[in-house]
CSV table of C-alpha atoms in Angstrom, one decimal:
chain,number,residue,atom,x,y,z
A,1,UNK,CA,10.2,-19.2,8.5
A,2,UNK,CA,9.1,-21.6,5.5
A,3,UNK,CA,8.2,-24.1,8.7
A,4,UNK,CA,5.7,-20.9,9.6
A,5,UNK,CA,4.6,-20.6,6.4
A,6,UNK,CA,6.0,-16.3,6.2
A,7,UNK,CA,7.4,-15.7,3.0
A,8,UNK,CA,11.7,-14.0,2.8
A,9,UNK,CA,12.1,-11.3,1.4
A,10,UNK,CA,14.1,-8.2,0.4
A,11,UNK,CA,14.7,-4.9,0.3
A,12,UNK,CA,16.8,-3.9,-3.3
A,13,UNK,CA,18.3,-0.8,-4.4
A,14,UNK,CA,18.3,-0.8,-7.8
A,15,UNK,CA,21.5,-0.2,-9.7
A,16,UNK,CA,25.1,-2.1,-9.7
A,17,UNK,CA,27.2,-1.2,-6.6
A,18,UNK,CA,29.7,1.8,-7.6
A,19,UNK,CA,32.2,0.1,-5.3
A,20,UNK,CA,31.4,-3.0,-7.8
A,21,UNK,CA,31.5,-1.0,-11.0
A,22,UNK,CA,34.7,1.3,-10.2
A,23,UNK,CA,36.6,-1.8,-9.6
A,24,UNK,CA,35.6,-3.4,-12.6
A,25,UNK,CA,33.7,-6.4,-11.1
A,26,UNK,CA,32.4,-9.4,-13.7
A,27,UNK,CA,29.3,-9.3,-14.2
A,28,UNK,CA,28.3,-13.7,-14.5
A,29,UNK,CA,27.1,-15.3,-17.6
A,30,UNK,CA,29.0,-12.7,-19.1
A,31,UNK,CA,32.2,-10.7,-21.1
A,32,UNK,CA,31.7,-7.4,-19.6
A,33,UNK,CA,32.4,-5.9,-16.2
A,34,UNK,CA,29.9,-3.5,-13.8
A,35,UNK,CA,32.0,-0.7,-14.9
A,36,UNK,CA,30.3,-1.5,-18.6
A,37,UNK,CA,27.3,-1.7,-17.7
A,38,UNK,CA,27.5,1.2,-14.8
A,39,UNK,CA,25.0,4.7,-15.7
A,40,UNK,CA,27.1,6.7,-13.3
A,41,UNK,CA,24.2,10.2,-14.4
A,42,UNK,CA,21.5,7.7,-13.4
A,43,UNK,CA,22.0,7.8,-9.3
A,44,UNK,CA,19.4,7.1,-6.8
A,45,UNK,CA,19.0,10.8,-4.6
A,46,UNK,CA,18.9,9.8,-1.4
A,47,UNK,CA,21.0,6.3,-1.0
A,48,UNK,CA,24.0,7.5,-3.9
A,49,UNK,CA,25.4,4.0,-3.1
A,50,UNK,CA,24.9,2.5,-6.6
A,51,UNK,CA,25.6,3.8,-10.4
A,52,UNK,CA,22.6,2.7,-13.0
A,53,UNK,CA,22.1,0.1,-15.1
A,54,UNK,CA,22.7,1.1,-18.7
A,55,UNK,CA,20.4,-1.5,-20.1
A,56,UNK,CA,21.3,-0.8,-23.7
A,57,UNK,CA,25.1,-2.8,-22.7
A,58,UNK,CA,26.2,-6.1,-23.6
A,59,UNK,CA,25.7,-7.6,-20.4
A,60,UNK,CA,23.3,-5.2,-18.4
A,61,UNK,CA,20.4,-7.9,-18.2
A,62,UNK,CA,23.5,-10.8,-17.3
A,63,UNK,CA,23.8,-9.2,-14.4
A,64,UNK,CA,20.1,-8.1,-13.2
A,65,UNK,CA,20.0,-12.5,-14.0
A,66,UNK,CA,22.5,-13.0,-11.7
A,67,UNK,CA,21.9,-10.9,-9.1
A,68,UNK,CA,17.8,-12.2,-9.5
A,69,UNK,CA,18.8,-16.7,-9.6
A,70,UNK,CA,21.6,-15.3,-6.5
A,71,UNK,CA,17.9,-14.4,-4.2
A,72,UNK,CA,16.2,-17.0,-5.8
A,73,UNK,CA,17.9,-19.8,-4.4
A,74,UNK,CA,18.2,-18.0,-1.0
A,75,UNK,CA,14.2,-19.1,-1.5
A,76,UNK,CA,14.0,-15.0,-2.1
A,77,UNK,CA,9.5,-14.9,-2.3
A,78,UNK,CA,9.1,-10.9,-2.1
A,79,UNK,CA,11.9,-7.8,-3.9
A,80,UNK,CA,11.0,-4.4,-3.1
A,81,UNK,CA,12.5,-3.1,-5.2
A,82,UNK,CA,13.4,0.5,-4.2
A,83,UNK,CA,14.3,3.9,-6.8
A,84,UNK,CA,12.4,2.8,-9.7
A,85,UNK,CA,8.6,4.8,-9.7
A,86,UNK,CA,9.8,8.5,-9.1
A,87,UNK,CA,10.0,10.4,-12.5
A,88,UNK,CA,11.8,9.5,-14.3
A,89,UNK,CA,10.6,6.1,-14.1
A,90,UNK,CA,13.0,3.6,-14.8
A,91,UNK,CA,11.0,1.2,-16.8
A,92,UNK,CA,14.0,-0.2,-18.6
A,93,UNK,CA,15.3,-1.0,-15.3
A,94,UNK,CA,11.8,-2.4,-14.2
A,95,UNK,CA,11.5,-4.5,-16.8
A,96,UNK,CA,14.5,-5.6,-16.7
A,97,UNK,CA,14.5,-7.2,-13.2
A,98,UNK,CA,11.0,-8.0,-14.4
A,99,UNK,CA,12.5,-10.5,-16.9
A,100,UNK,CA,15.3,-11.8,-14.4
A,101,UNK,CA,12.8,-13.3,-12.3
A,102,UNK,CA,10.9,-15.2,-15.3
A,103,UNK,CA,14.8,-17.1,-15.8
A,104,UNK,CA,15.2,-17.3,-12.3
A,105,UNK,CA,12.8,-20.2,-12.0
A,106,UNK,CA,11.4,-19.4,-8.6
A,107,UNK,CA,8.5,-17.8,-8.4
A,108,UNK,CA,8.8,-14.3,-6.6
A,109,UNK,CA,6.0,-10.7,-5.4
A,110,UNK,CA,8.0,-8.0,-7.3
A,111,UNK,CA,6.6,-4.7,-5.0
A,112,UNK,CA,7.9,-1.5,-6.8
A,113,UNK,CA,9.1,2.2,-4.8
A,114,UNK,CA,8.1,4.8,-4.2
A,115,UNK,CA,5.2,6.4,-6.2
A,116,UNK,CA,3.7,9.9,-4.8
A,117,UNK,CA,3.7,11.7,-8.6
A,118,UNK,CA,3.0,7.7,-10.1
A,119,UNK,CA,0.1,7.9,-12.6
A,120,UNK,CA,-2.1,6.4,-14.4
A,121,UNK,CA,-0.3,6.2,-17.8
A,122,UNK,CA,1.8,3.8,-16.4
A,123,UNK,CA,-0.9,0.9,-15.8
A,124,UNK,CA,-0.2,-0.8,-18.1
A,125,UNK,CA,4.1,-1.8,-17.6
A,126,UNK,CA,2.5,-2.2,-14.2
A,127,UNK,CA,1.1,-4.4,-14.5
A,128,UNK,CA,2.7,-6.4,-17.1
A,129,UNK,CA,6.5,-6.4,-14.3
A,130,UNK,CA,4.6,-6.3,-11.5
A,131,UNK,CA,3.2,-7.8,-8.7
A,132,UNK,CA,2.1,-4.1,-6.4
A,133,UNK,CA,3.4,-0.6,-6.9
A,134,UNK,CA,3.4,1.7,-4.0
A,135,UNK,CA,1.4,5.1,-4.5
A,136,UNK,CA,2.9,7.2,-2.5
A,137,UNK,CA,6.3,8.2,-0.1
A,138,UNK,CA,7.3,6.9,3.0
A,139,UNK,CA,3.7,6.6,5.2
A,140,UNK,CA,4.1,7.3,8.7
A,141,UNK,CA,1.9,8.0,11.4
A,142,UNK,CA,0.9,12.1,11.0
A,143,UNK,CA,-2.1,12.7,10.1
A,144,UNK,CA,-1.5,14.8,7.4
A,145,UNK,CA,0.0,11.9,5.2
A,146,UNK,CA,-2.8,9.9,5.7
A,147,UNK,CA,-5.1,12.8,4.8
A,148,UNK,CA,-2.6,12.9,1.8
A,149,UNK,CA,-4.0,9.3,0.7
A,150,UNK,CA,-7.3,9.8,0.6
A,151,UNK,CA,-7.2,11.6,-3.0
A,152,UNK,CA,-4.6,8.4,-4.3
A,153,UNK,CA,-6.8,5.7,-2.4
A,154,UNK,CA,-10.1,7.1,-5.2
A,155,UNK,CA,-8.0,7.5,-8.3
A,156,UNK,CA,-6.7,3.8,-7.9
A,157,UNK,CA,-8.9,1.4,-6.1
A,158,UNK,CA,-11.1,1.8,-9.7
A,159,UNK,CA,-8.3,0.0,-11.8
A,160,UNK,CA,-6.8,-3.2,-8.7
A,161,UNK,CA,-7.5,-6.7,-9.8
A,162,UNK,CA,-5.9,-10.0,-8.6
A,163,UNK,CA,-1.8,-10.2,-9.0
A,164,UNK,CA,-1.3,-6.5,-10.0
A,165,UNK,CA,-2.1,-3.8,-7.4
A,166,UNK,CA,-1.6,-0.5,-5.9
A,167,UNK,CA,0.3,0.1,-2.7
A,168,UNK,CA,-1.3,2.2,-0.3
A,169,UNK,CA,2.0,0.7,2.1
A,170,UNK,CA,2.6,-0.6,5.1
A,171,UNK,CA,0.6,-0.1,8.4
A,172,UNK,CA,2.6,1.9,11.0
A,173,UNK,CA,-0.3,0.3,14.1
A,174,UNK,CA,0.4,-0.1,18.4
A,175,UNK,CA,4.6,-0.2,18.3
A,176,UNK,CA,6.7,1.3,16.5
A,177,UNK,CA,10.1,3.1,15.1
A,178,UNK,CA,12.1,0.8,17.0
A,179,UNK,CA,15.1,1.1,14.3
A,180,UNK,CA,13.3,4.2,12.5
A,181,UNK,CA,14.9,6.6,10.2
A,182,UNK,CA,11.4,8.8,11.5
A,183,UNK,CA,10.8,9.9,15.1
A,184,UNK,CA,11.5,7.5,17.9
A,185,UNK,CA,10.6,3.9,19.5
A,186,UNK,CA,7.1,4.6,20.2
A,187,UNK,CA,3.2,3.7,19.9
A,188,UNK,CA,1.4,4.7,16.7
A,189,UNK,CA,0.6,8.7,16.9
A,190,UNK,CA,-3.0,7.5,15.0
A,191,UNK,CA,-5.5,8.0,17.7
A,192,UNK,CA,-8.2,4.8,17.4
A,193,UNK,CA,-10.0,7.4,14.9
A,194,UNK,CA,-7.3,7.8,13.0
A,195,UNK,CA,-6.7,4.3,13.7
A,196,UNK,CA,-10.2,2.8,12.1
A,197,UNK,CA,-10.1,5.2,9.7
A,198,UNK,CA,-6.7,3.9,8.0
A,199,UNK,CA,-8.0,0.1,8.2
A,200,UNK,CA,-10.9,1.2,6.6
A,201,UNK,CA,-9.2,3.1,4.0
A,202,UNK,CA,-6.7,0.3,3.2
A,203,UNK,CA,-9.7,-2.1,2.7
A,204,UNK,CA,-11.5,0.1,0.7
A,205,UNK,CA,-9.4,-0.1,-2.0
A,206,UNK,CA,-7.8,-3.4,-1.9
A,207,UNK,CA,-4.0,-2.3,-0.9
A,208,UNK,CA,-2.1,-4.9,0.2
A,209,UNK,CA,-1.7,-4.8,4.2
A,210,UNK,CA,1.5,-5.2,5.8
A,211,UNK,CA,1.8,-4.4,9.3
A,212,UNK,CA,5.1,-1.9,10.1
A,213,UNK,CA,4.5,-2.1,13.9
A,214,UNK,CA,6.2,-4.7,16.3
A,215,UNK,CA,3.3,-7.6,17.3
A,216,UNK,CA,4.9,-9.2,20.7
A,217,UNK,CA,3.9,-5.4,22.0
A,218,UNK,CA,1.0,-4.9,20.3
A,219,UNK,CA,-2.3,-4.5,22.2
A,220,UNK,CA,-5.3,-6.2,22.2
A,221,UNK,CA,-7.4,-2.8,20.9
A,222,UNK,CA,-4.8,-3.0,17.4
A,223,UNK,CA,-4.8,-6.9,17.6
A,224,UNK,CA,-8.5,-6.7,17.8
A,225,UNK,CA,-8.5,-3.9,14.5
A,226,UNK,CA,-6.0,-6.0,12.8
A,227,UNK,CA,-8.0,-9.2,12.9
A,228,UNK,CA,-11.5,-7.6,12.2
A,229,UNK,CA,-13.3,-9.7,9.7
A,230,UNK,CA,-16.6,-7.5,8.7
A,231,UNK,CA,-13.7,-4.6,7.8
A,232,UNK,CA,-11.4,-8.1,6.4
A,233,UNK,CA,-14.7,-8.6,4.0
A,234,UNK,CA,-14.1,-5.7,1.9
A,235,UNK,CA,-10.9,-6.8,1.0
A,236,UNK,CA,-13.2,-8.9,-1.0
A,237,UNK,CA,-15.3,-7.4,-2.8
A,238,UNK,CA,-16.2,-7.0,-6.4
A,239,UNK,CA,-15.9,-3.5,-6.9
A,240,UNK,CA,-15.3,-0.6,-4.4
A,241,UNK,CA,-15.0,3.7,-5.4
A,242,UNK,CA,-15.5,7.1,-3.4
A,243,UNK,CA,-18.7,8.6,-4.2
A,244,UNK,CA,-18.3,11.9,-2.3
A,245,UNK,CA,-15.8,14.3,-1.4
A,246,UNK,CA,-17.9,17.1,0.3
A,247,UNK,CA,-14.9,19.4,2.6
A,248,UNK,CA,-14.4,17.1,5.4
A,249,UNK,CA,-17.4,14.6,4.0
A,250,UNK,CA,-16.2,11.9,2.2
A,251,UNK,CA,-17.9,8.5,1.2
A,252,UNK,CA,-17.3,4.9,-0.1
A,253,UNK,CA,-19.2,2.4,-1.4
A,254,UNK,CA,-18.8,-1.2,-2.1
A,255,UNK,CA,-19.7,-4.5,-3.4
A,256,UNK,CA,-19.9,-7.8,-3.1
A,257,UNK,CA,-22.7,-10.5,-3.7
A,258,UNK,CA,-25.6,-8.9,-2.7
A,259,UNK,CA,-23.6,-7.5,-0.1
A,260,UNK,CA,-23.6,-3.3,0.4
A,261,UNK,CA,-20.7,-1.9,2.6
A,262,UNK,CA,-20.6,2.4,2.8
A,263,UNK,CA,-18.1,4.0,4.6
A,264,UNK,CA,-18.7,7.6,6.0
A,265,UNK,CA,-15.0,9.4,6.8
A,266,UNK,CA,-15.0,12.7,8.8
A,267,UNK,CA,-12.3,14.6,8.1
A,268,UNK,CA,-12.4,17.5,10.2
A,269,UNK,CA,-10.9,18.3,13.5
A,270,UNK,CA,-14.3,18.5,15.6
A,271,UNK,CA,-16.8,15.9,15.3
A,272,UNK,CA,-19.6,15.5,13.9
A,273,UNK,CA,-23.6,13.9,13.0
A,274,UNK,CA,-23.9,13.2,10.2
A,275,UNK,CA,-27.7,11.8,8.6
A,276,UNK,CA,-26.8,9.8,6.3
A,277,UNK,CA,-30.2,9.1,3.3
A,278,UNK,CA,-29.9,5.5,2.2
A,279,UNK,CA,-31.8,6.3,-1.1
A,280,UNK,CA,-28.8,8.5,-1.7
A,281,UNK,CA,-26.3,5.9,0.1
A,282,UNK,CA,-28.1,3.7,-3.1
A,283,UNK,CA,-28.5,1.0,-0.9
A,284,UNK,CA,-31.0,-1.6,-0.1
A,285,UNK,CA,-31.4,-4.0,2.3
A,286,UNK,CA,-31.2,-1.2,4.6
A,287,UNK,CA,-33.2,-3.5,7.0
A,288,UNK,CA,-30.4,-5.6,8.0
A,289,UNK,CA,-28.0,-2.7,8.5
A,290,UNK,CA,-24.7,-3.0,11.0
A,291,UNK,CA,-21.8,-1.6,12.0
A,292,UNK,CA,-19.3,-3.4,11.1
A,293,UNK,CA,-16.3,-1.5,12.8
A,294,UNK,CA,-19.4,-2.3,16.3
A,295,UNK,CA,-20.1,-5.1,15.2
A,296,UNK,CA,-23.8,-4.2,16.4
A,297,UNK,CA,-26.9,-3.3,14.4
A,298,UNK,CA,-28.7,-0.2,13.2
A,299,UNK,CA,-31.3,1.7,12.9
A,300,UNK,CA,-33.1,3.7,10.2
A,301,UNK,CA,-35.8,5.9,10.7
A,302,UNK,CA,-38.0,7.0,8.1
A,303,UNK,CA,-34.5,5.5,5.6
A,304,UNK,CA,-32.4,7.4,7.8
A,305,UNK,CA,-29.5,6.7,9.9
A,306,UNK,CA,-28.4,9.4,12.3
A,307,UNK,CA,-24.0,8.7,13.0
A,308,UNK,CA,-21.9,10.4,15.5
A,309,UNK,CA,-18.5,10.6,13.8
A,310,UNK,CA,-15.7,10.5,15.7
A,311,UNK,CA,-12.5,13.4,14.9
A,312,UNK,CA,-10.5,11.9,12.0
A,313,UNK,CA,-12.7,9.2,11.7
A,314,UNK,CA,-15.2,7.4,10.1
A,315,UNK,CA,-18.0,5.3,10.5
A,316,UNK,CA,-18.8,1.8,8.3
A,317,UNK,CA,-22.1,0.2,7.4
A,318,UNK,CA,-22.8,-3.0,6.0
A,319,UNK,CA,-25.8,-3.4,4.5
A,320,UNK,CA,-27.4,-7.4,3.9
A,321,UNK,CA,-25.1,-10.7,3.8
């Protein structure tokens, strides 16, 4: 894996295994046992394998230090830490694991999950302890899930910065569900238009992009969508934000080094035609407009561009170089 320049990631449930606590197994580097540090009242609602860790108990930090030291010795680069962002947020355990990563002597990205009800009031804690944090439950190939992400993306996009990223979750594209707990082995149920909407929104919000499908079985069309440099350029924008929400019409704006993007989303279930007035979009260089997905120039007439938008679709316009 490392020879290919790829990362080695693990999915880590917070807490101490019930069996380790029930059998009073020792904590490395401490006279305490796992029974001493276990919080039996703090258990994950969907995976009860572990007890929480009482971070006020002697030996609690040593326990997490030993876990993260082990992961570091295996060459782990990425840790998805589960069951820490549902209310009440597991503030003490998040901080303890962050400290343990620092003590392990190996850079490891910490991704916190899941955060469907996550509030901006937690932003300082998130930035201080982690590099990524999920802002939703598991995201699957259903339009209702994608529709719901729009309000979260709008809330978190203005607060993105290097090293501290709100994460809209993986991209369920191509062949998915091979061994999933949701649905059968299938090609993504998103329509081509919905897939472009998904990619556009994730790139505008500058969410981490992690492909959730099986690459060897991905179509050329899927791979072309994932590698469209005109769209991926949004990840390097200086700023991005939602500017219009009017029923099924949602418009986003992004800028970088003089270049401007405007994304016109249509959330309705029937196709529509939208007349985009460049003055309303706040665009300059209107004579240099092009369609980022279609990679073709667009012509403005009397200061506007007429756009045909598919159901649940998007038109992504770029102005200037």
